[in-house]
Short mmCIF file of C-alpha atoms in Angstrom, two decimals:
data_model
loop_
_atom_site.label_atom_id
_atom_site.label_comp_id
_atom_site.label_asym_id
_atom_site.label_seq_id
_atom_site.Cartn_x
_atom_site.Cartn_y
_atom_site.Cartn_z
CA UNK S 1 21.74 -9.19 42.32
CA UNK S 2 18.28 -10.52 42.09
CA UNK S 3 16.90 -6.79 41.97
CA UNK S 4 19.52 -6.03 38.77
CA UNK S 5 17.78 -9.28 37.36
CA UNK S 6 14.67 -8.49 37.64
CA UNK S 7 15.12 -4.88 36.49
CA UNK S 8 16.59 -6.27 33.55
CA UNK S 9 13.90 -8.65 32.86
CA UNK S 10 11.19 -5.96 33.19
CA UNK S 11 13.09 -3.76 30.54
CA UNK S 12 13.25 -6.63 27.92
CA UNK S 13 9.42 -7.13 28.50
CA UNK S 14 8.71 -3.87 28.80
CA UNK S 15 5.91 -2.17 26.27
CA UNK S 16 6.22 1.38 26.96
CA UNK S 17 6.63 1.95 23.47
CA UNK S 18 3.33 0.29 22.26
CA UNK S 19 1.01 2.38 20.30
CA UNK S 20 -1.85 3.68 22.32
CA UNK S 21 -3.94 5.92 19.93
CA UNK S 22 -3.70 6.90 16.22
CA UNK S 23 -3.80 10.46 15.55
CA UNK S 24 -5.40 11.77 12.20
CA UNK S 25 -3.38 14.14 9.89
CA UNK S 26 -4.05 15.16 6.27
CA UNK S 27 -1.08 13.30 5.24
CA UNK S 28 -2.02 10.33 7.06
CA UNK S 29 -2.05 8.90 10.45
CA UNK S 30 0.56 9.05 12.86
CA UNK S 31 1.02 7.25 15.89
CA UNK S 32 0.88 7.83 20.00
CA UNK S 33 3.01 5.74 21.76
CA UNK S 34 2.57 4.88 25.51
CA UNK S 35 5.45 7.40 26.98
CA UNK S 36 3.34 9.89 24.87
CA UNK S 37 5.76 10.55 22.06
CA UNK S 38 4.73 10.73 18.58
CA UNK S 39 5.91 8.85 15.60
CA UNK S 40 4.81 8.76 11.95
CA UNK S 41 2.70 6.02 10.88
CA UNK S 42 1.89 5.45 7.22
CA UNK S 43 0.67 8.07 4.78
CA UNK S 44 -2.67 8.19 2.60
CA UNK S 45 -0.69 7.54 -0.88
CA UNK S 46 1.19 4.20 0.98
CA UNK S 47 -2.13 2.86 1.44
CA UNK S 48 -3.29 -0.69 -1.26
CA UNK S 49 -6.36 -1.44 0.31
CA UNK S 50 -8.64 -0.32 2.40
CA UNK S 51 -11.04 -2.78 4.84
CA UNK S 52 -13.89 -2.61 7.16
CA UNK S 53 -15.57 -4.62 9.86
CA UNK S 54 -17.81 -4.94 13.26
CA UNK S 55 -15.89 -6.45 15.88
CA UNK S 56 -18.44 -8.60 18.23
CA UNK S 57 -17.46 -7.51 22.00
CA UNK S 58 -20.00 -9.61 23.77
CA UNK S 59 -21.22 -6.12 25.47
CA UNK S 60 -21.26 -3.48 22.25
CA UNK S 61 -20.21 -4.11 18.56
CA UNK S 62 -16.92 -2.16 17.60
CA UNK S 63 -15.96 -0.58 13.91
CA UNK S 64 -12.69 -1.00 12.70
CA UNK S 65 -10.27 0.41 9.32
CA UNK S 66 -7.68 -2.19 8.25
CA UNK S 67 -4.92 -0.08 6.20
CA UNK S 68 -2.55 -1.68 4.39
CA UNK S 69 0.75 -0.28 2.69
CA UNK S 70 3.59 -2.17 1.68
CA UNK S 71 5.12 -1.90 5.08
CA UNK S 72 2.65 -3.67 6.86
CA UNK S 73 -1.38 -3.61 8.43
CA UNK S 74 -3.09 -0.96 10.74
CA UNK S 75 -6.56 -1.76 12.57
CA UNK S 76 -8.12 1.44 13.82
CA UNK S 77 -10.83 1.05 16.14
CA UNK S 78 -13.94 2.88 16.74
CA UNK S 79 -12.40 4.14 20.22
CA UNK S 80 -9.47 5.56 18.88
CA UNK S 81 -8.82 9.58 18.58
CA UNK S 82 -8.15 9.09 14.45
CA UNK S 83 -11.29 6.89 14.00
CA UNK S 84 -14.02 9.67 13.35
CA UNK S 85 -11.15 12.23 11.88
CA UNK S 86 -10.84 9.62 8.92
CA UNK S 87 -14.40 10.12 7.36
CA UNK S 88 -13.23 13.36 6.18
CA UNK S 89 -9.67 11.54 5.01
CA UNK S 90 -11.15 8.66 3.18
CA UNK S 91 -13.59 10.90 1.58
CA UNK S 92 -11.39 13.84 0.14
CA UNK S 93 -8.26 11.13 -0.65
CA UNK S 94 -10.12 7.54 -1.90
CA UNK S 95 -13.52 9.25 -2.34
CA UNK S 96 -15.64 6.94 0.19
CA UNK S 97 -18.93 8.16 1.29
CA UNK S 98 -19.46 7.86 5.49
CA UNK S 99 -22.26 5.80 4.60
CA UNK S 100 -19.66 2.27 4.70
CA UNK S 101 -20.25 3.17 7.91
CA UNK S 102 -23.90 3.08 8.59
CA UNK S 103 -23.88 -0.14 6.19
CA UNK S 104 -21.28 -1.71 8.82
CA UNK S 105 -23.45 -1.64 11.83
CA UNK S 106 -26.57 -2.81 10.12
CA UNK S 107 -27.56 -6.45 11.22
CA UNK S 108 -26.33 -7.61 14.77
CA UNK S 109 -23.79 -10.57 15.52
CA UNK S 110 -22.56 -9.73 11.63
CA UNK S 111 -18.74 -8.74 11.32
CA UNK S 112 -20.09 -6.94 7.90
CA UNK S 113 -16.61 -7.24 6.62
CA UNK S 114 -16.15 -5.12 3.05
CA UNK S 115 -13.51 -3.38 1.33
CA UNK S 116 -13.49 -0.20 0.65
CA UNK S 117 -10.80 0.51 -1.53
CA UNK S 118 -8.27 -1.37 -3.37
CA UNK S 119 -5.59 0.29 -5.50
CA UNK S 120 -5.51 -0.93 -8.93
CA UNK S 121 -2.33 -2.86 -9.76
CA UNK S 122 -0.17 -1.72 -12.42
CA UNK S 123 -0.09 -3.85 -15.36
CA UNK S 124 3.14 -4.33 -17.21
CA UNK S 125 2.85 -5.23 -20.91
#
């Protein structure tokens, strides 16, 4: 009984479907969950705004994209797979230059937070 409880337990609490890496794809990025499967993620026209920032790791400084759609807010770090495979993306789809990038890392112990792209509101008359 105590085994059936704790298996039960360990499935409600269980994260094997966490994302684990974005992947890159000229529609948008997709996501890698941790039993390896592969689920789309949000596209390149979903996206409102686009944001940037150095996270402080006491050991290294870190990069990350915050993408936001209407369905919610993806942080892309340095590390992951989709990171570099976006300079191409953001270029060709919101026209941003990789140099947000080198403009990021300047100055130590800054976050450099900016945003790169913010999609102009519709105005009703």
């Amino acid at each position: 009984m105590t085994s059936r409880l704790v298996q039960i337990i360990a499935k409600l609490f269980s994260r094997k479907r966490d994302i684990v890496n974005f992947l890159s794809a000229a529609e948008g990025i997709d996501f890698r969950l941790r039993d390896g499967s592969v689920v789309p993620g949000f596209r390149w026209s979903q996206v409102t705004r686009i944001e940037t920032c150095k996270i402080d790791l006491m050991v290294y400084d870190e990069v990350a994209l915050r993408f936001t759609t209407d369905k919610g807010r993806y942080e892309i770090l340095e590390g992951h797979t989709a990171f570099q495979e976006c300079f191409a993306h953001l270029e060709q789809q919101f026209g941003l230059s990789p140099e947000w990038y080198f403009q990021v890392m300047e100055n130590a112990f800054e976050t450099n937070h900016r945003v790169l792209y913010q999609k102009e509101s519709i105005r009703s008359n």
